[in-house]
CSV table of C-alpha atoms in Angstrom, one decimal:
chain,number,residue,atom,x,y,z
B,1,MET,CA,-106.2,69.7,5.3
B,2,THR,CA,-104.6,72.0,2.7
B,3,ALA,CA,-102.5,70.7,-0.2
B,4,ALA,CA,-99.5,72.6,1.3
B,5,MET,CA,-99.6,70.4,4.4
B,6,GLY,CA,-100.0,67.3,2.3
B,7,ARG,CA,-103.0,65.0,1.8
B,8,PRO,CA,-103.4,61.2,2.0
B,9,ASP,CA,-105.5,61.4,-1.2
B,10,THR,CA,-103.2,63.5,-3.3
B,11,PRO,CA,-103.3,61.9,-6.8
B,12,LEU,CA,-100.1,60.4,-7.9
B,13,PRO,CA,-99.1,59.8,-11.6
B,14,GLU,CA,-97.8,56.5,-12.8
B,15,ALA,CA,-94.2,57.8,-12.8
B,16,VAL,CA,-92.1,60.7,-11.7
B,17,ASP,CA,-88.5,61.8,-12.3
B,18,VAL,CA,-87.6,62.0,-8.6
B,19,ALA,CA,-89.4,60.4,-5.6
B,20,VAL,CA,-88.4,61.7,-2.2
B,21,VAL,CA,-89.2,59.2,0.6
B,22,GLY,CA,-89.6,61.2,3.8
B,23,GLY,CA,-91.4,64.5,4.4
B,24,GLY,CA,-89.0,65.9,7.0
B,25,ILE,CA,-87.0,69.1,6.7
B,26,MET,CA,-84.3,67.5,4.5
B,27,GLY,CA,-86.7,65.8,2.1
B,28,LEU,CA,-88.9,68.9,1.7
B,29,ALA,CA,-86.1,71.4,1.4
B,30,LEU,CA,-84.5,69.2,-1.2
B,31,ALA,CA,-87.8,68.9,-3.2
B,32,TYR,CA,-88.2,72.7,-3.0
B,33,HIS,CA,-84.7,73.5,-4.2
B,34,LEU,CA,-84.8,70.9,-6.9
B,35,ALA,CA,-88.1,72.3,-8.2
B,36,MET,CA,-86.6,75.8,-8.2
B,37,PHE,CA,-83.6,74.7,-10.2
B,38,SER,CA,-85.5,72.6,-12.7
B,39,GLY,CA,-88.5,74.8,-13.2
B,40,THR,CA,-91.0,72.3,-11.9
B,41,GLY,CA,-94.5,73.7,-12.1
B,42,THR,CA,-93.5,76.1,-14.9
B,43,LYS,CA,-95.5,75.4,-18.1
B,44,GLY,CA,-93.3,74.7,-21.1
B,45,LYS,CA,-90.1,74.8,-19.1
B,46,PRO,CA,-87.6,72.4,-20.8
B,47,GLY,CA,-85.9,70.0,-18.4
B,48,ALA,CA,-88.5,70.5,-15.7
B,49,LEU,CA,-88.5,67.5,-13.3
B,50,SER,CA,-91.6,65.8,-11.9
B,51,ILE,CA,-91.1,65.4,-8.2
B,52,ALA,CA,-93.1,63.6,-5.5
B,53,VAL,CA,-92.6,63.6,-1.7
B,54,ILE,CA,-94.0,60.5,0.1
B,55,GLU,CA,-94.4,60.8,3.9
B,56,ARG,CA,-95.7,57.9,6.0
B,57,SER,CA,-97.4,60.1,8.6
B,58,TYR,CA,-98.2,63.8,9.0
B,59,LEU,CA,-95.7,66.5,8.5
B,60,VAL,CA,-93.4,67.2,11.6
B,61,SER,CA,-94.3,63.7,13.0
B,62,GLY,CA,-90.7,62.6,12.8
B,63,ALA,CA,-87.3,64.0,14.0
B,64,SER,CA,-87.8,67.3,12.1
B,65,GLY,CA,-90.7,68.2,14.4
B,66,ARG,CA,-89.0,67.0,17.6
B,67,ASN,CA,-85.7,68.9,17.8
B,68,GLY,CA,-84.7,72.1,19.7
B,69,GLY,CA,-84.3,74.2,16.6
B,70,GLY,CA,-80.7,75.3,17.1
B,71,VAL,CA,-78.6,76.5,14.2
B,72,ARG,CA,-74.9,77.1,14.8
B,73,MET,CA,-71.6,77.7,13.0
B,74,GLN,CA,-69.5,76.6,16.0
B,75,TRP,CA,-68.0,73.4,14.8
B,76,GLY,CA,-64.6,71.8,15.0
B,77,ASP,CA,-64.1,71.3,11.3
B,78,ALA,CA,-63.7,73.9,8.6
B,79,GLY,CA,-66.1,72.3,6.2
B,80,ASN,CA,-68.9,72.2,8.7
B,81,VAL,CA,-68.2,75.7,9.8
B,82,ARG,CA,-68.4,77.0,6.2
B,83,LEU,CA,-71.6,75.0,5.5
B,84,MET,CA,-73.3,76.4,8.6
B,85,MET,CA,-72.2,79.9,7.9
B,86,GLU,CA,-74.0,79.5,4.6
B,87,SER,CA,-77.0,77.8,6.2
B,88,ILE,CA,-77.4,80.6,8.8
B,89,GLU,CA,-77.1,83.2,6.1
B,90,LEU,CA,-79.9,81.5,4.2
B,91,CYS,CA,-82.0,81.4,7.4
B,92,LYS,CA,-82.0,85.2,7.5
B,93,ASP,CA,-84.0,85.5,4.3
B,94,LEU,CA,-86.0,82.3,4.6
B,95,ALA,CA,-89.1,83.8,6.3
B,96,GLN,CA,-89.6,86.1,3.3
B,97,GLN,CA,-88.7,83.4,0.8
B,98,LEU,CA,-91.0,80.8,2.3
B,99,GLY,CA,-93.7,83.2,3.3
B,100,ILE,CA,-93.9,82.1,6.9
B,101,ASN,CA,-92.7,83.3,10.3
B,102,LEU,CA,-89.8,81.0,11.3
B,103,TRP,CA,-89.3,82.8,14.7
B,104,PHE,CA,-85.6,82.9,13.8
B,105,ARG,CA,-83.7,84.5,16.6
B,106,GLN,CA,-79.9,85.1,16.6
B,107,GLY,CA,-79.2,85.1,20.3
B,108,GLY,CA,-76.0,83.2,19.8
B,109,TYR,CA,-74.6,79.9,21.2
B,110,LEU,CA,-72.7,79.8,24.4
B,111,PHE,CA,-70.5,76.8,24.9
B,112,LEU,CA,-69.1,76.0,28.4
B,113,ALA,CA,-66.0,73.9,29.1
B,114,ARG,CA,-65.6,72.4,32.6
B,115,SER,CA,-62.7,70.0,31.8
B,116,GLU,CA,-59.2,70.4,30.5
B,117,ALA,CA,-60.1,68.4,27.3
B,118,GLY,CA,-63.1,70.7,26.7
B,119,GLU,CA,-61.0,73.8,27.2
B,120,ARG,CA,-58.4,72.6,24.7
B,121,ARG,CA,-61.2,71.9,22.2
B,122,LEU,CA,-62.8,75.3,22.5
B,123,GLN,CA,-59.4,77.0,22.1
B,124,ARG,CA,-58.7,75.0,18.9
B,125,ASN,CA,-62.1,75.7,17.5
B,126,ALA,CA,-61.8,79.5,18.2
B,127,GLU,CA,-58.5,79.5,16.3
B,128,LEU,CA,-60.2,77.6,13.4
B,129,HIS,CA,-63.2,79.9,13.4
B,130,ALA,CA,-60.9,83.0,13.2
B,131,GLU,CA,-59.2,81.5,10.1
B,132,VAL,CA,-62.6,80.7,8.4
B,133,GLY,CA,-64.1,84.1,9.3
B,134,ALA,CA,-66.7,83.0,11.9
B,135,PRO,CA,-67.2,85.6,14.7
B,136,THR,CA,-66.6,83.2,17.6
B,137,ARG,CA,-64.8,84.6,20.6
B,138,LEU,CA,-63.3,83.0,23.7
B,139,LEU,CA,-64.7,84.0,27.1
B,140,THR,CA,-63.7,83.6,30.7
B,141,ALA,CA,-66.2,82.2,33.2
B,142,ALA,CA,-67.0,85.7,34.4
B,143,GLU,CA,-67.6,86.9,30.9
B,144,ALA,CA,-69.9,83.9,30.2
B,145,GLN,CA,-71.8,84.7,33.4
B,146,ALA,CA,-72.2,88.4,32.2
B,147,ILE,CA,-74.1,87.1,29.2
B,148,VAL,CA,-76.2,84.7,31.3
B,149,PRO,CA,-76.1,85.9,34.9
B,150,GLN,CA,-78.2,82.9,36.2
B,151,LEU,CA,-75.4,80.5,35.4
B,152,ALA,CA,-73.3,78.8,38.1
B,153,VAL,CA,-69.8,79.1,36.6
B,154,ASP,CA,-67.6,78.0,39.5
B,155,GLU,CA,-66.5,75.0,37.6
B,156,VAL,CA,-66.3,76.6,34.1
B,157,ARG,CA,-62.8,76.9,32.8
B,158,LEU,CA,-63.5,78.5,29.4
B,159,ALA,CA,-66.4,79.4,27.1
B,160,THR,CA,-67.0,80.4,23.5
B,161,TYR,CA,-69.7,82.6,22.2
B,162,ASN,CA,-70.9,83.3,18.6
B,163,PRO,CA,-73.6,86.0,18.4
B,164,GLU,CA,-74.7,84.9,14.9
B,165,ASP,CA,-75.8,81.4,16.0
B,166,GLY,CA,-79.5,81.1,16.8
B,167,VAL,CA,-82.7,79.2,17.1
B,168,VAL,CA,-85.8,78.7,14.8
B,169,PHE,CA,-89.2,77.1,15.3
B,170,PRO,CA,-88.9,73.7,13.7
B,171,TRP,CA,-92.6,73.2,12.7
B,172,ALA,CA,-92.7,76.5,10.7
B,173,PHE,CA,-89.4,75.5,9.0
B,174,VAL,CA,-91.0,72.3,7.7
B,175,TRP,CA,-94.4,73.9,6.8
B,176,GLY,CA,-92.7,76.7,4.9
B,177,TYR,CA,-90.7,74.4,2.7
B,178,ALA,CA,-93.7,72.1,2.2
B,179,ALA,CA,-96.0,75.0,1.1
B,180,LYS,CA,-93.4,76.4,-1.3
B,181,ALA,CA,-92.6,73.0,-2.8
B,182,VAL,CA,-96.3,72.4,-3.4
B,183,GLU,CA,-96.6,75.9,-4.9
B,184,ARG,CA,-93.8,75.0,-7.3
B,185,GLY,CA,-95.6,71.8,-8.5
B,186,VAL,CA,-94.2,69.2,-6.1
B,187,LEU,CA,-96.7,66.4,-5.3
B,188,LEU,CA,-96.9,65.9,-1.5
B,189,ARG,CA,-98.5,62.7,-0.3
B,190,THR,CA,-98.9,62.1,3.5
B,191,HIS,CA,-100.1,59.1,5.6
B,192,THR,CA,-98.6,56.8,3.0
B,193,ALA,CA,-95.6,54.5,3.7
B,194,VAL,CA,-93.2,53.1,1.2
B,195,ASP,CA,-93.2,49.4,2.0
B,196,ARG,CA,-90.4,48.5,-0.3
B,197,LEU,CA,-88.4,49.6,-3.3
B,198,GLU,CA,-88.2,47.3,-6.3
B,199,PRO,CA,-85.3,47.9,-8.7
B,200,ALA,CA,-86.5,48.3,-12.3
B,201,ASP,CA,-85.1,49.4,-15.6
B,202,HIS,CA,-84.1,53.1,-15.2
B,203,GLY,CA,-85.0,53.4,-11.6
B,204,PHE,CA,-87.3,51.9,-9.0
B,205,VAL,CA,-90.9,50.9,-8.4
B,206,LEU,CA,-92.2,52.2,-5.1
B,207,HIS,CA,-94.7,49.8,-3.4
B,208,LEU,CA,-96.9,52.0,-1.2
B,209,SER,CA,-98.9,51.1,1.8
B,210,THR,CA,-102.1,52.1,0.0
B,211,GLY,CA,-101.5,49.3,-2.6
B,212,GLU,CA,-100.4,51.9,-5.2
B,213,ARG,CA,-97.2,51.7,-7.2
B,214,LEU,CA,-95.1,54.6,-8.3
B,215,ARG,CA,-92.2,54.4,-10.8
B,216,ALA,CA,-89.3,56.8,-10.3
B,217,ARG,CA,-86.2,57.4,-12.2
B,218,ARG,CA,-84.4,58.4,-9.0
B,219,VAL,CA,-85.4,57.8,-5.4
B,220,VAL,CA,-84.1,59.9,-2.4
B,221,ASN,CA,-84.0,58.1,0.9
B,222,ALA,CA,-84.6,61.0,3.3
B,223,THR,CA,-86.1,59.0,6.2
B,224,GLY,CA,-83.2,59.8,8.6
B,225,ALA,CA,-83.1,57.4,11.5
B,226,TRP,CA,-85.5,55.1,9.7
B,227,SER,CA,-83.4,54.9,6.5
B,228,GLY,CA,-82.0,51.4,7.3
B,229,GLN,CA,-85.4,49.8,6.8
B,230,LEU,CA,-85.5,50.7,3.1
B,231,ASN,CA,-81.7,50.1,2.7
B,232,ARG,CA,-81.6,46.6,4.2
B,233,ALA,CA,-84.3,45.3,1.9
B,234,LEU,CA,-82.1,46.2,-1.0
B,235,GLY,CA,-78.9,44.7,0.6
B,236,ILE,CA,-77.5,48.1,1.3
B,237,ASP,CA,-75.5,48.0,4.6
B,238,LEU,CA,-74.6,51.5,5.7
B,239,PRO,CA,-73.3,52.1,9.3
B,240,ASN,CA,-75.7,54.9,10.4
B,241,ARG,CA,-77.8,53.9,13.4
B,242,PRO,CA,-80.6,55.5,15.4
B,243,HIS,CA,-79.8,57.0,18.8
B,244,ARG,CA,-82.6,57.8,21.2
B,245,HIS,CA,-82.7,61.5,22.4
B,246,GLU,CA,-85.2,63.2,24.7
B,247,ILE,CA,-86.1,66.8,25.2
B,248,LEU,CA,-88.6,68.9,27.1
B,249,SER,CA,-90.0,72.4,27.4
B,250,SER,CA,-91.1,74.3,30.5
B,251,GLU,CA,-94.0,76.5,31.4
B,252,PRO,CA,-93.6,80.1,29.9
B,253,LEU,CA,-91.1,82.1,31.9
B,254,LYS,CA,-90.3,85.8,31.9
B,255,PRO,CA,-87.7,86.3,29.1
B,256,PHE,CA,-84.1,86.1,30.6
B,257,LEU,CA,-82.0,83.9,28.3
B,258,ASP,CA,-80.7,85.1,24.9
B,259,PRO,CA,-78.2,82.4,23.8
B,260,LEU,CA,-78.6,78.7,23.5
B,261,VAL,CA,-76.3,77.3,26.2
B,262,VAL,CA,-74.3,74.0,25.8
B,263,ASP,CA,-72.4,72.3,28.6
B,264,LEU,CA,-69.7,70.2,27.0
B,265,SER,CA,-69.1,68.0,30.0
B,266,SER,CA,-72.7,66.7,30.2
B,267,GLY,CA,-74.1,67.4,26.8
B,268,LEU,CA,-76.9,69.5,28.3
B,269,TYR,CA,-78.3,72.3,26.2
B,270,PHE,CA,-81.0,74.8,26.8
B,271,SER,CA,-82.5,77.9,25.2
B,272,GLN,CA,-85.6,80.0,25.7
B,273,SER,CA,-88.3,80.3,23.0
B,274,THR,CA,-89.9,83.5,21.9
B,275,ARG,CA,-93.0,82.4,23.9
B,276,GLY,CA,-90.9,82.0,27.1
B,277,GLU,CA,-90.6,78.3,27.4
B,278,LEU,CA,-87.2,76.9,28.4
B,279,VAL,CA,-86.4,74.2,25.8
B,280,THR,CA,-83.7,71.7,27.0
B,281,GLY,CA,-82.4,68.3,26.3
B,282,ILE,CA,-79.7,65.8,27.1
B,283,SER,CA,-78.9,62.2,26.0
B,284,LEU,CA,-78.7,59.5,28.6
B,285,PRO,CA,-75.4,57.7,28.9
B,286,ASP,CA,-77.1,54.3,28.2
B,287,ALA,CA,-79.9,55.5,25.9
B,288,PRO,CA,-80.9,52.9,23.3
B,289,ASP,CA,-78.5,53.1,20.5
B,290,GLY,CA,-78.5,51.3,17.1
B,291,SER,CA,-81.6,49.2,17.8
B,292,ASP,CA,-85.3,49.4,17.0
B,293,GLU,CA,-85.9,50.5,20.6
B,294,ALA,CA,-84.1,53.7,19.7
B,295,LEU,CA,-87.0,54.6,17.4
B,296,THR,CA,-89.7,54.3,20.0
B,297,LEU,CA,-91.1,57.8,20.8
B,298,HIS,CA,-92.3,57.5,24.4
B,299,SER,CA,-90.7,59.7,27.0
B,300,SER,CA,-89.2,58.4,30.3
B,301,LEU,CA,-89.0,59.5,33.9
B,302,ARG,CA,-85.3,58.5,34.0
B,303,PHE,CA,-84.6,61.3,31.5
B,304,LEU,CA,-86.5,63.8,33.5
B,305,THR,CA,-84.6,62.9,36.6
B,306,HIS,CA,-81.2,63.0,34.9
B,307,LEU,CA,-81.9,66.3,33.1
B,308,SER,CA,-83.3,68.1,36.1
B,309,ARG,CA,-80.3,67.3,38.3
B,310,THR,CA,-77.9,68.4,35.6
B,311,LEU,CA,-79.8,71.6,34.7
B,312,VAL,CA,-80.3,72.7,38.3
B,313,ARG,CA,-76.6,72.3,39.0
B,314,LEU,CA,-75.7,74.6,36.1
B,315,MET,CA,-78.6,77.0,36.5
B,316,PRO,CA,-80.1,76.8,40.1
B,317,ILE,CA,-83.0,79.1,39.4
B,318,THR,CA,-84.7,76.3,37.4
B,319,ALA,CA,-85.2,74.2,40.5
B,320,ALA,CA,-88.9,75.3,40.8
B,321,MET,CA,-89.5,75.3,37.0
B,322,LYS,CA,-92.6,73.4,35.9
B,323,VAL,CA,-92.4,71.1,32.9
B,324,LEU,CA,-95.0,71.7,30.2
B,325,ARG,CA,-94.3,68.7,27.9
B,326,GLN,CA,-91.6,66.1,27.2
B,327,TRP,CA,-90.9,64.2,24.0
B,328,VAL,CA,-88.5,61.9,22.1
B,329,GLY,CA,-86.8,62.2,18.7
B,330,PRO,CA,-84.1,59.9,17.3
B,331,TYR,CA,-80.7,61.0,16.1
B,332,ASP,CA,-79.4,59.3,12.9
B,333,VAL,CA,-75.8,58.7,13.9
B,334,SER,CA,-72.9,57.9,11.5
B,335,PRO,CA,-69.6,56.5,12.9
B,336,ASP,CA,-67.4,59.4,11.7
B,337,GLY,CA,-69.9,62.2,12.6
B,338,ASP,CA,-70.4,63.1,9.0
B,339,ALA,CA,-73.6,62.8,7.0
B,340,ILE,CA,-74.2,60.1,4.5
B,341,VAL,CA,-75.3,61.7,1.2
B,342,GLY,CA,-75.1,60.5,-2.4
B,343,PRO,CA,-75.6,57.5,-4.6
B,344,SER,CA,-76.0,54.2,-2.7
B,345,PRO,CA,-73.3,51.5,-3.3
B,346,GLY,CA,-74.7,49.1,-5.8
B,347,HIS,CA,-77.8,51.2,-6.4
B,348,PRO,CA,-76.7,54.6,-7.8
B,349,ASP,CA,-80.3,55.7,-8.5
B,350,LEU,CA,-81.1,55.5,-4.8
B,351,ILE,CA,-79.7,58.7,-3.2
B,352,GLN,CA,-79.0,58.6,0.5
B,353,VAL,CA,-79.7,61.7,2.7
B,354,CYS,CA,-79.1,60.4,6.2
B,355,GLY,CA,-76.6,60.1,9.0
B,356,PHE,CA,-76.6,63.8,10.0
B,357,THR,CA,-76.0,62.8,13.7
B,358,GLY,CA,-78.7,65.1,15.1
B,359,HIS,CA,-77.8,68.1,13.0
B,360,GLY,CA,-79.7,67.6,9.8
B,361,PHE,CA,-82.2,70.3,10.8
B,362,MET,CA,-79.7,73.0,11.1
B,363,MET,CA,-77.8,71.9,8.0
B,364,ALA,CA,-80.8,71.5,5.8
B,365,PRO,CA,-81.0,75.0,4.1
B,366,ALA,CA,-77.4,74.7,2.7
B,367,ALA,CA,-77.1,70.9,2.4
B,368,ALA,CA,-80.4,70.4,0.6
B,369,ARG,CA,-79.6,73.2,-1.9
B,370,LEU,CA,-76.2,71.8,-2.8
B,371,LEU,CA,-77.6,68.3,-3.2
B,372,ALA,CA,-80.5,69.6,-5.3
B,373,ARG,CA,-78.0,71.4,-7.6
B,374,TRP,CA,-76.1,68.1,-8.0
B,375,LEU,CA,-79.2,66.1,-8.8
B,376,PHE,CA,-80.2,68.7,-11.3
B,377,ASP,CA,-77.0,69.4,-13.3
B,378,GLY,CA,-74.2,67.4,-11.6
B,379,THR,CA,-72.6,70.4,-9.9
B,380,ASP,CA,-70.2,68.9,-7.3
B,381,HIS,CA,-69.4,70.3,-3.9
B,382,PRO,CA,-66.5,69.4,-1.5
B,383,MET,CA,-69.0,68.3,1.2
B,384,LEU,CA,-70.7,65.9,-1.2
B,385,ALA,CA,-67.4,64.3,-1.9
B,386,ARG,CA,-66.8,64.0,1.8
B,387,TRP,CA,-70.3,62.7,2.6
B,388,THR,CA,-70.3,59.9,-0.1
B,389,PRO,CA,-71.8,56.6,1.1
B,390,GLY,CA,-69.0,54.8,-0.6
B,391,ARG,CA,-66.5,56.0,2.0
B,392,PHE,CA,-67.4,53.1,4.3
B,393,ALA,CA,-66.4,50.4,1.7
B,394,ASP,CA,-63.0,49.7,3.2
B,395,GLY,CA,-64.1,50.1,6.8
B,396,ALA,CA,-61.4,52.6,7.6
B,397,VAL,CA,-63.2,55.9,8.5
B,398,ALA,CA,-61.6,58.5,10.7
B,399,ARG,CA,-63.9,60.4,13.1
B,400,ARG,CA,-64.1,64.1,12.1
B,401,GLU,CA,-66.6,65.5,14.5
B,402,VAL,CA,-67.6,64.6,18.1
B,403,HIS,CA,-71.0,65.4,19.4
B,404,SER,CA,-73.1,66.1,22.5
B,405,PHE,CA,-74.6,62.7,23.2
B,406,PRO,CA,-72.9,59.7,24.9
B,407,THR,CA,-73.0,56.4,23.1
B,408,ARG,CA,-71.6,53.0,24.0
B,409,ARG,CA,-69.1,53.3,21.0
B,410,SER,CA,-67.8,56.8,22.1
B,411,SER,CA,-64.5,57.5,23.7
B,412,ASP,CA,-64.3,59.6,26.8
B,413,LEU,CA,-63.4,62.6,24.8
B,414,ASP,CA,-66.4,62.0,22.5
B,415,ARG,CA,-68.7,61.8,25.4
B,416,LYS,CA,-67.5,65.1,26.8
B,417,SER,CA,-67.6,67.2,23.6
B,418,VAL,CA,-70.1,68.7,21.3
B,419,VAL,CA,-68.3,70.8,18.7
């Protein structure tokens, strides 16, 4: 095992300036950018921070290695659109910057509306995108079918298409950030859990599953859907909850699909990888939500049945498609659809990076960079002010974004919308 992929025997010092708990895309991208800003690994660099990333298992074992790899600027909120425009722009140069093939392909996102509510939402979003400068355009059902001829569009009322949206290969994304973070002097320890955090003078003591202890001036909780386990032990009650989501990939097929397609009515999405597999997912209406059961990683026949019926209805040529593999990854859902990022209430030296509601992977390039800048020199950003964990203190939080998965707390409009 190379140091870039992490080792269970990587030596740890007695103390570091920043300890990142969680070696997923958000934790590793944050460590990389923080190392770049502070000069970690550069001899004699004043202000250089010592940084350690602690991952309980192997890299890509969690949600970062279990998603569909989509990156899109088609959102219903100007802040998210701008953030994702920046994130996609960063993705264009990341392969060269990280020294690894990300298989980044800008085939676009094609959203399909089959209800009046979905149609109105796409129209509003297209108007917003025009104001912000995103190249999203409205399409008729026939125009959508011209992009993907295999679609059954008899029930489609309206569609939107953005050619700059795309897909990357998740594992390479994680590995690239890990390798460059280690190259910059970040310590990466895998197969080591953080059992608990003990508040101490000027920071925390991390009690590790190996029996070791590590002092840190600041700790970043980048464990996503598992973040509540560390938070609850410190009396931190944040409202993000895990939501179980399943996905599968098919046998390799002859290339025929350029965009990632999303059906707003069902939440179904699918794209084709550079190797030819059809990668598709959907959340079940009564999937485990907010409980430990949502964190179990075994797949189900019920998901396969529900997805196959929905997919074949929209794209009949998939009826004879063979499934190659099927897996589970939890979303980390916040009640208003916004991420939860920043100092924890009552514990300002514990920085939360959670609640991205299934979109942390696509937001990571931009979100991790702006958070790293704030950690290094205090540079603020409008999204950090919006994402602050303290916003839940009075219990009055308005929902900003609605998403593709149905939950028991969602309204009918929430269940039928993704952007």
